[in-house]
PDB file of C-alpha atoms in Angstrom:
ATOM      1  CA  MET Y   1       0.453  -0.051   0.483  1.00  0.00           C
ATOM      2  CA  ARG Y   2       1.076   3.690  -0.963  1.00  0.00           C
ATOM      3  CA  PHE Y   3       0.435   6.293   1.231  1.00  0.00           C
ATOM      4  CA  VAL Y   4       1.433   9.770  -0.349  1.00  0.00           C
ATOM      5  CA  ALA Y   5       0.558  12.886   2.267  1.00  0.00           C
ATOM      6  CA  GLU Y   6      -1.442  16.122   0.871  1.00  0.00           C
ATOM      7  CA  SER Y   7       0.113  19.625   1.072  1.00  0.00           C
ATOM      8  CA  ARG Y   8      -1.004  19.776   4.503  1.00  0.00           C
ATOM      9  CA  PRO Y   9      -1.698  16.646   6.200  1.00  0.00           C
ATOM     10  CA  ARG Y  10      -3.711  15.584   9.157  1.00  0.00           C
ATOM     11  CA  VAL Y  11      -1.836  15.060  12.098  1.00  0.00           C
ATOM     12  CA  SER Y  12      -3.799  13.955  15.771  1.00  0.00           C
ATOM     13  CA  THR Y  13      -3.508  17.665  18.295  1.00  0.00           C
ATOM     14  CA  ALA Y  14      -2.278  14.886  20.656  1.00  0.00           C
ATOM     15  CA  LEU Y  15       1.075  13.722  18.421  1.00  0.00           C
ATOM     16  CA  LEU Y  16       1.313  17.385  17.457  1.00  0.00           C
ATOM     17  CA  VAL Y  17       1.087  18.627  21.124  1.00  0.00           C
ATOM     18  CA  LEU Y  18       3.745  15.842  21.830  1.00  0.00           C
ATOM     19  CA  ALA Y  19       5.702  16.712  19.062  1.00  0.00           C
ATOM     20  CA  ILE Y  20       6.096  20.704  18.866  1.00  0.00           C
ATOM     21  CA  LEU Y  21       8.067  21.127  21.610  1.00  0.00           C
ATOM     22  CA  LEU Y  22      10.419  23.837  19.995  1.00  0.00           C
ATOM     23  CA  ALA Y  23      12.458  24.208  23.092  1.00  0.00           C
ATOM     24  CA  GLY Y  24      14.083  22.342  25.695  1.00  0.00           C
ATOM     25  CA  ALA Y  25      14.607  18.962  23.259  1.00  0.00           C
ATOM     26  CA  ALA Y  26      16.040  16.072  25.100  1.00  0.00           C
ATOM     27  CA  GLY Y  27      19.275  15.931  24.072  1.00  0.00           C
ATOM     28  CA  ALA Y  28      22.456  15.713  26.493  1.00  0.00           C
ATOM     29  CA  ASP Y  29      25.095  18.000  24.941  1.00  0.00           C
ATOM     30  CA  ASP Y  30      27.393  16.843  28.157  1.00  0.00           C
ATOM     31  CA  GLU Y  31      30.825  15.258  27.458  1.00  0.00           C
ATOM     32  CA  ALA Y  32      32.229  11.618  27.561  1.00  0.00           C
ATOM     33  CA  ASP Y  33      32.125  10.830  31.400  1.00  0.00           C
ATOM     34  CA  SER Y  34      33.694   6.296  30.735  1.00  0.00           C
ATOM     35  CA  PRO Y  35      36.761   5.612  30.560  1.00  0.00           C
ATOM     36  CA  GLY Y  36      37.167   3.706  26.543  1.00  0.00           C
ATOM     37  CA  LEU Y  37      34.325   6.985  24.817  1.00  0.00           C
ATOM     38  CA  PRO Y  38      36.747   9.056  22.357  1.00  0.00           C
ATOM     39  CA  PRO Y  39      38.034  12.122  24.427  1.00  0.00           C
ATOM     40  CA  ASN Y  40      35.923  15.023  24.754  1.00  0.00           C
ATOM     41  CA  MET Y  41      33.029  12.810  23.297  1.00  0.00           C
ATOM     42  CA  GLN Y  42      29.836  15.685  22.978  1.00  0.00           C
ATOM     43  CA  ILE Y  43      27.325  13.602  24.097  1.00  0.00           C
ATOM     44  CA  ARG Y  44      23.489  14.467  21.878  1.00  0.00           C
ATOM     45  CA  ALA Y  45      21.316  12.090  23.849  1.00  0.00           C
ATOM     46  CA  THR Y  46      22.180   8.702  25.712  1.00  0.00           C
ATOM     47  CA  ALA Y  47      19.355   5.798  26.091  1.00  0.00           C
ATOM     48  CA  ARG Y  48      19.360   3.012  29.614  1.00  0.00           C
ATOM     49  CA  GLY Y  49      18.839  -0.688  28.914  1.00  0.00           C
ATOM     50  CA  ALA Y  50      16.429  -3.194  30.186  1.00  0.00           C
ATOM     51  CA  ASP Y  51      20.285  -4.475  31.804  1.00  0.00           C
ATOM     52  CA  GLY Y  52      20.608  -0.542  33.255  1.00  0.00           C
ATOM     53  CA  SER Y  53      23.670  -0.552  30.262  1.00  0.00           C
ATOM     54  CA  ARG Y  54      23.926   2.977  28.987  1.00  0.00           C
ATOM     55  CA  LEU Y  55      23.221   4.007  25.178  1.00  0.00           C
ATOM     56  CA  VAL Y  56      25.135   6.839  24.581  1.00  0.00           C
ATOM     57  CA  THR Y  57      25.074   8.752  20.758  1.00  0.00           C
ATOM     58  CA  GLY Y  58      26.920  12.456  19.927  1.00  0.00           C
ATOM     59  CA  ASP Y  59      29.467  13.537  17.706  1.00  0.00           C
ATOM     60  CA  ALA Y  60      29.886  10.478  15.105  1.00  0.00           C
ATOM     61  CA  CYS Y  61      29.197   7.534  16.763  1.00  0.00           C
ATOM     62  CA  VAL Y  62      27.123   5.528  19.167  1.00  0.00           C
ATOM     63  CA  ALA Y  63      28.537   3.909  22.184  1.00  0.00           C
ATOM     64  CA  ARG Y  64      27.417   0.636  24.832  1.00  0.00           C
ATOM     65  CA  THR Y  65      28.318   1.553  28.006  1.00  0.00           C
ATOM     66  CA  ALA Y  66      27.951  -1.414  30.977  1.00  0.00           C
ATOM     67  CA  PRO Y  67      25.944  -0.914  34.564  1.00  0.00           C
ATOM     68  CA  ASP Y  68      29.300  -0.818  36.144  1.00  0.00           C
ATOM     69  CA  GLY Y  69      29.976   2.082  32.703  1.00  0.00           C
ATOM     70  CA  THR Y  70      32.444   0.638  31.551  1.00  0.00           C
ATOM     71  CA  VAL Y  71      32.416   0.427  27.412  1.00  0.00           C
ATOM     72  CA  ALA Y  72      31.178  -2.690  25.611  1.00  0.00           C
ATOM     73  CA  TRP Y  73      31.631  -0.805  22.163  1.00  0.00           C
ATOM     74  CA  VAL Y  74      31.673   2.132  20.001  1.00  0.00           C
ATOM     75  CA  ARG Y  75      30.177   2.572  16.856  1.00  0.00           C
ATOM     76  CA  GLN Y  76      31.970   5.321  14.163  1.00  0.00           C
ATOM     77  CA  LEU Y  77      29.793   6.425  12.018  1.00  0.00           C
ATOM     78  CA  VAL Y  78      31.487   8.345   9.357  1.00  0.00           C
ATOM     79  CA  GLY Y  79      30.791   9.309   5.557  1.00  0.00           C
ATOM     80  CA  GLU Y  80      32.154  11.892   2.815  1.00  0.00           C
ATOM     81  CA  GLY Y  81      29.365  14.566   4.495  1.00  0.00           C
ATOM     82  CA  GLY Y  82      29.563  15.759   7.410  1.00  0.00           C
ATOM     83  CA  VAL Y  83      27.455  13.334   9.812  1.00  0.00           C
ATOM     84  CA  TYR Y  84      25.658  14.155  12.736  1.00  0.00           C
ATOM     85  CA  ALA Y  85      24.301  11.317  15.495  1.00  0.00           C
ATOM     86  CA  GLU Y  86      20.287  13.248  17.465  1.00  0.00           C
ATOM     87  CA  ASP Y  87      19.528  10.423  19.005  1.00  0.00           C
ATOM     88  CA  VAL Y  88      19.196   6.892  20.717  1.00  0.00           C
ATOM     89  CA  ALA Y  89      16.699   4.277  22.161  1.00  0.00           C
ATOM     90  CA  CYS Y  90      17.249   1.032  23.183  1.00  0.00           C
ATOM     91  CA  ALA Y  91      14.455  -1.405  22.861  1.00  0.00           C
ATOM     92  CA  ALA Y  92      13.374  -4.641  25.384  1.00  0.00           C
ATOM     93  CA  ASP Y  93      14.856  -6.613  23.655  1.00  0.00           C
ATOM     94  CA  GLY Y  94      18.617  -4.767  23.551  1.00  0.00           C
ATOM     95  CA  THR Y  95      18.645  -3.430  20.075  1.00  0.00           C
ATOM     96  CA  CYS Y  96      19.160  -0.453  19.828  1.00  0.00           C
ATOM     97  CA  ARG Y  97      17.843   2.644  16.759  1.00  0.00           C
ATOM     98  CA  VAL Y  98      19.883   5.597  16.494  1.00  0.00           C
ATOM     99  CA  THR Y  99      18.905   8.815  14.101  1.00  0.00           C
ATOM    100  CA  GLY Y 100      20.149  11.869  12.858  1.00  0.00           C
ATOM    101  CA  TRP Y 101      21.465  13.249   9.350  1.00  0.00           C
ATOM    102  CA  PHE Y 102      24.453  13.342   7.070  1.00  0.00           C
ATOM    103  CA  GLU Y 103      25.292  14.581   3.402  1.00  0.00           C
ATOM    104  CA  ASP Y 104      26.641  12.644   1.213  1.00  0.00           C
ATOM    105  CA  THR Y 105      27.454   9.038   1.888  1.00  0.00           C
ATOM    106  CA  LEU Y 106      27.166   7.378   5.312  1.00  0.00           C
ATOM    107  CA  GLU Y 107      28.858   4.543   6.619  1.00  0.00           C
ATOM    108  CA  LEU Y 108      28.013   2.540   9.906  1.00  0.00           C
ATOM    109  CA  ARG Y 109      32.054   0.975  10.984  1.00  0.00           C
ATOM    110  CA  ARG Y 110      32.449  -2.223  12.674  1.00  0.00           C
ATOM    111  CA  GLU Y 111      34.959  -4.776  13.427  1.00  0.00           C
ATOM    112  CA  ASP Y 112      34.099  -7.320  10.305  1.00  0.00           C
ATOM    113  CA  GLY Y 113      34.207  -4.571   7.671  1.00  0.00           C
ATOM    114  CA  GLU Y 114      31.685  -1.696   6.401  1.00  0.00           C
ATOM    115  CA  SER Y 115      28.307  -1.173   6.560  1.00  0.00           C
ATOM    116  CA  PRO Y 116      27.176  -1.033   2.781  1.00  0.00           C
ATOM    117  CA  PRO Y 117      27.026   2.690   2.070  1.00  0.00           C
ATOM    118  CA  LEU Y 118      24.247   5.506   2.320  1.00  0.00           C
ATOM    119  CA  THR Y 119      23.538   7.716   0.060  1.00  0.00           C
ATOM    120  CA  ALA Y 120      21.996  10.931   0.478  1.00  0.00           C
ATOM    121  CA  ARG Y 121      19.428  12.018  -2.626  1.00  0.00           C
ATOM    122  CA  GLY Y 122      18.725  15.542  -0.811  1.00  0.00           C
ATOM    123  CA  THR Y 123      21.356  18.414   0.465  1.00  0.00           C
ATOM    124  CA  ALA Y 124      20.731  16.238   3.950  1.00  0.00           C
ATOM    125  CA  ASP Y 125      19.236  13.005   4.771  1.00  0.00           C
ATOM    126  CA  VAL Y 126      17.486  11.896   7.990  1.00  0.00           C
ATOM    127  CA  PHE Y 127      19.392   8.401   8.673  1.00  0.00           C
ATOM    128  CA  LEU Y 128      17.379   5.767  10.730  1.00  0.00           C
ATOM    129  CA  VAL Y 129      20.281   3.142  11.457  1.00  0.00           C
ATOM    130  CA  ALA Y 130      19.570   0.213  14.090  1.00  0.00           C
ATOM    131  CA  LEU Y 131      21.986  -2.700  15.697  1.00  0.00           C
ATOM    132  CA  ASP Y 132      21.806  -5.570  17.583  1.00  0.00           C
ATOM    133  CA  ARG Y 133      23.142  -5.571  21.794  1.00  0.00           C
ATOM    134  CA  HIS Y 134      26.954  -6.174  20.436  1.00  0.00           C
ATOM    135  CA  GLY Y 135      26.881  -3.557  18.202  1.00  0.00           C
ATOM    136  CA  ARG Y 136      26.664  -4.925  14.910  1.00  0.00           C
ATOM    137  CA  ILE Y 137      24.522  -3.137  11.591  1.00  0.00           C
ATOM    138  CA  ARG Y 138      20.785  -5.074  11.564  1.00  0.00           C
ATOM    139  CA  TRP Y 139      20.110  -2.408   8.866  1.00  0.00           C
ATOM    140  CA  GLY Y 140      19.664   1.558   7.765  1.00  0.00           C
ATOM    141  CA  HIS Y 141      17.465   3.195   6.169  1.00  0.00           C
ATOM    142  CA  THR Y 142      17.214   7.237   4.411  1.00  0.00           C
ATOM    143  CA  VAL Y 143      14.689   9.372   4.083  1.00  0.00           C
ATOM    144  CA  GLY Y 144      15.195  12.739   1.433  1.00  0.00           C
ATOM    145  CA  GLY Y 145      14.521  14.354  -1.349  1.00  0.00           C
ATOM    146  CA  GLY Y 146      16.020  15.684  -4.322  1.00  0.00           C
ATOM    147  CA  ARG Y 147      18.806  17.809  -4.524  1.00  0.00           C
ATOM    148  CA  ALA Y 148      17.532  19.434  -7.245  1.00  0.00           C
ATOM    149  CA  GLY Y 149      14.760  20.684  -5.536  1.00  0.00           C
ATOM    150  CA  GLY Y 150      17.229  21.778  -2.437  1.00  0.00           C
ATOM    151  CA  CYS Y 151      15.207  19.042  -0.779  1.00  0.00           C
ATOM    152  CA  TRP Y 152      16.669  17.923   3.279  1.00  0.00           C
ATOM    153  CA  SER Y 153      15.750  16.394   6.478  1.00  0.00           C
ATOM    154  CA  ARG Y 154      16.881  16.045   9.587  1.00  0.00           C
ATOM    155  CA  GLY Y 155      16.135  13.419  12.449  1.00  0.00           C
ATOM    156  CA  VAL Y 156      16.027  14.834  15.474  1.00  0.00           C
ATOM    157  CA  ARG Y 157      13.869  12.246  17.943  1.00  0.00           C
ATOM    158  CA  LEU Y 158      13.072   8.474  18.673  1.00  0.00           C
ATOM    159  CA  ALA Y 159      11.092   6.111  20.750  1.00  0.00           C
ATOM    160  CA  ALA Y 160      11.334   2.625  20.865  1.00  0.00           C
ATOM    161  CA  ILE Y 161       8.004   0.512  21.119  1.00  0.00           C
ATOM    162  CA  ALA Y 162       6.859  -2.727  21.878  1.00  0.00           C
ATOM    163  CA  VAL Y 163       8.033  -5.605  19.517  1.00  0.00           C
ATOM    164  CA  GLY Y 164      10.887  -3.589  18.001  1.00  0.00           C
ATOM    165  CA  SER Y 165       9.249  -1.041  16.167  1.00  0.00           C
ATOM    166  CA  CYS Y 166      10.082   2.385  16.553  1.00  0.00           C
ATOM    167  CA  VAL Y 167       9.082   6.428  15.477  1.00  0.00           C
ATOM    168  CA  VAL Y 168      11.614   8.474  14.870  1.00  0.00           C
ATOM    169  CA  THR Y 169      10.249  12.724  14.068  1.00  0.00           C
ATOM    170  CA  GLY Y 170      12.492  15.775  12.743  1.00  0.00           C
ATOM    171  CA  THR Y 171      12.175  18.237  10.165  1.00  0.00           C
ATOM    172  CA  PHE Y 172      12.550  18.293   6.446  1.00  0.00           C
ATOM    173  CA  GLY Y 173      12.352  20.877   3.839  1.00  0.00           C
ATOM    174  CA  GLY Y 174      10.776  20.649   0.329  1.00  0.00           C
ATOM    175  CA  THR Y 175       9.791  16.979  -0.268  1.00  0.00           C
ATOM    176  CA  ALA Y 176      10.954  13.616   1.705  1.00  0.00           C
ATOM    177  CA  THR Y 177      10.273  10.089   1.077  1.00  0.00           C
ATOM    178  CA  PHE Y 178      10.140   7.451   3.788  1.00  0.00           C
ATOM    179  CA  GLY Y 179      10.726   3.478   3.004  1.00  0.00           C
ATOM    180  CA  ASP Y 180      12.684   1.599   0.171  1.00  0.00           C
ATOM    181  CA  VAL Y 181      10.264  -0.404  -1.477  1.00  0.00           C
ATOM    182  CA  GLU Y 182       7.988   1.633  -3.915  1.00  0.00           C
ATOM    183  CA  SER Y 183       5.172  -0.452  -2.686  1.00  0.00           C
ATOM    184  CA  GLU Y 184       5.385   1.118   0.975  1.00  0.00           C
ATOM    185  CA  GLN Y 185       6.975   4.493   0.343  1.00  0.00           C
ATOM    186  CA  ALA Y 186       5.408   7.737   1.416  1.00  0.00           C
ATOM    187  CA  THR Y 187       6.150  10.878   0.040  1.00  0.00           C
ATOM    188  CA  LEU Y 188       5.416  13.886   1.957  1.00  0.00           C
ATOM    189  CA  THR Y 189       5.082  17.867   1.149  1.00  0.00           C
ATOM    190  CA  CYS Y 190       6.719  20.965   3.056  1.00  0.00           C
ATOM    191  CA  PRO Y 191       4.826  23.945   0.662  1.00  0.00           C
ATOM    192  CA  GLU Y 192       6.698  26.697   2.827  1.00  0.00           C
ATOM    193  CA  LYS Y 193       9.718  26.905   4.845  1.00  0.00           C
ATOM    194  CA  SER Y 194       9.980  23.294   6.952  1.00  0.00           C
ATOM    195  CA  GLY Y 195       7.669  21.393   8.588  1.00  0.00           C
ATOM    196  CA  LEU Y 196       7.799  18.171  11.192  1.00  0.00           C
ATOM    197  CA  PHE Y 197       7.401  14.514  10.081  1.00  0.00           C
ATOM    198  CA  VAL Y 198       6.738  11.979  12.272  1.00  0.00           C
ATOM    199  CA  ALA Y 199       7.022   8.176  10.839  1.00  0.00           C
ATOM    200  CA  ARG Y 200       7.248   4.580  12.533  1.00  0.00           C
ATOM    201  CA  TYR Y 201       9.150   1.757  11.377  1.00  0.00           C
ATOM    202  CA  ARG Y 202       9.078  -1.891  11.652  1.00  0.00           C
ATOM    203  CA  ALA Y 203      11.443  -4.447  13.470  1.00  0.00           C
ATOM    204  CA  ASP Y 204      12.764  -5.477  10.050  1.00  0.00           C
ATOM    205  CA  GLY Y 205      12.945  -1.480   8.751  1.00  0.00           C
ATOM    206  CA  THR Y 206      10.157  -1.674   6.778  1.00  0.00           C
ATOM    207  CA  LEU Y 207       7.776   1.828   6.989  1.00  0.00           C
ATOM    208  CA  ALA Y 208       4.817   1.359   8.927  1.00  0.00           C
ATOM    209  CA  TRP Y 209       3.173   5.058   8.473  1.00  0.00           C
ATOM    210  CA  ALA Y 210       4.645   8.536   8.116  1.00  0.00           C
ATOM    211  CA  ARG Y 211       2.865  11.842   8.242  1.00  0.00           C
ATOM    212  CA  ALA Y 212       3.967  15.825   8.256  1.00  0.00           C
ATOM    213  CA  ALA Y 213       2.348  18.883   9.690  1.00  0.00           C
ATOM    214  CA  GLY Y 214       3.449  22.189   9.522  1.00  0.00           C
ATOM    215  CA  GLY Y 215       5.188  24.561   6.897  1.00  0.00           C
ATOM    216  CA  SER Y 216       3.472  27.325   7.007  1.00  0.00           C
ATOM    217  CA  LEU Y 217       5.210  31.001   7.283  1.00  0.00           C
ATOM    218  CA  ASP Y 218       6.771  29.870  10.460  1.00  0.00           C
ATOM    219  CA  PRO Y 219       9.554  27.211  10.504  1.00  0.00           C
ATOM    220  CA  GLU Y 220       8.085  23.551  12.732  1.00  0.00           C
ATOM    221  CA  HIS Y 221      10.476  21.060  13.790  1.00  0.00           C
ATOM    222  CA  GLY Y 222       9.623  18.050  15.819  1.00  0.00           C
ATOM    223  CA  ALA Y 223      11.700  18.063  18.602  1.00  0.00           C
ATOM    224  CA  ALA Y 224      10.414  14.916  21.084  1.00  0.00           C
ATOM    225  CA  VAL Y 225       8.162  12.103  20.453  1.00  0.00           C
ATOM    226  CA  ALA Y 226       6.984   9.335  22.880  1.00  0.00           C
ATOM    227  CA  ALA Y 227       6.180   5.554  22.766  1.00  0.00           C
ATOM    228  CA  GLY Y 228       2.945   4.914  24.933  1.00  0.00           C
ATOM    229  CA  GLU Y 229       2.333   1.178  26.724  1.00  0.00           C
ATOM    230  CA  ASP Y 230      -0.467   0.370  24.013  1.00  0.00           C
ATOM    231  CA  GLY Y 231       2.429   1.333  21.400  1.00  0.00           C
ATOM    232  CA  SER Y 232       0.526   4.372  20.533  1.00  0.00           C
ATOM    233  CA  CYS Y 233       3.031   7.159  20.408  1.00  0.00           C
TER     234      CYS Y 233
END
């Protein structure tokens, strides 16, 4: 099924109240305090696992620390352009999701090689990457439009939902296409400066749905999102 958003798609009032938080974002912006993390790493966000472990993202990497503070693993995000990891979330099964945005290409390095590179379709694209409890890549996806039209998108916050799915929110300008499988893609349009998006992905990385709001004369962006116990967001 194809989901195509209209110029001004509808989003529930409750979702807008939750997502349009233009101040007080959940980022940490602290320096790393665990031995083994990159020196002077500027932490953007943290998340706690059910086992007491801590997930940290910042600069261009994601890391996991044990309950005693020792570093379990660190994964670098590298590419030909800028790479900005903005948020991380931990699922009940110990896997994690990382979102942010990048320019040109993105690779997530690991001990046994590198993942297939992700390529930005717009001037800057959202990335969403899933890793298992050991830091190994499970899948990675991008959200973007076309460079010719000056399209761009940025992932800002995400939340893990039951059975491994997740929801991500952020901002975009122009058009943004979600999903890699054409029959399941969603294309959102922002007619003015910038608008916010909210999208849900299943545990296997396929797109469940995507919605947009805003796009008036005033720039808007999704700065927070949360998951309910019933699987809603």
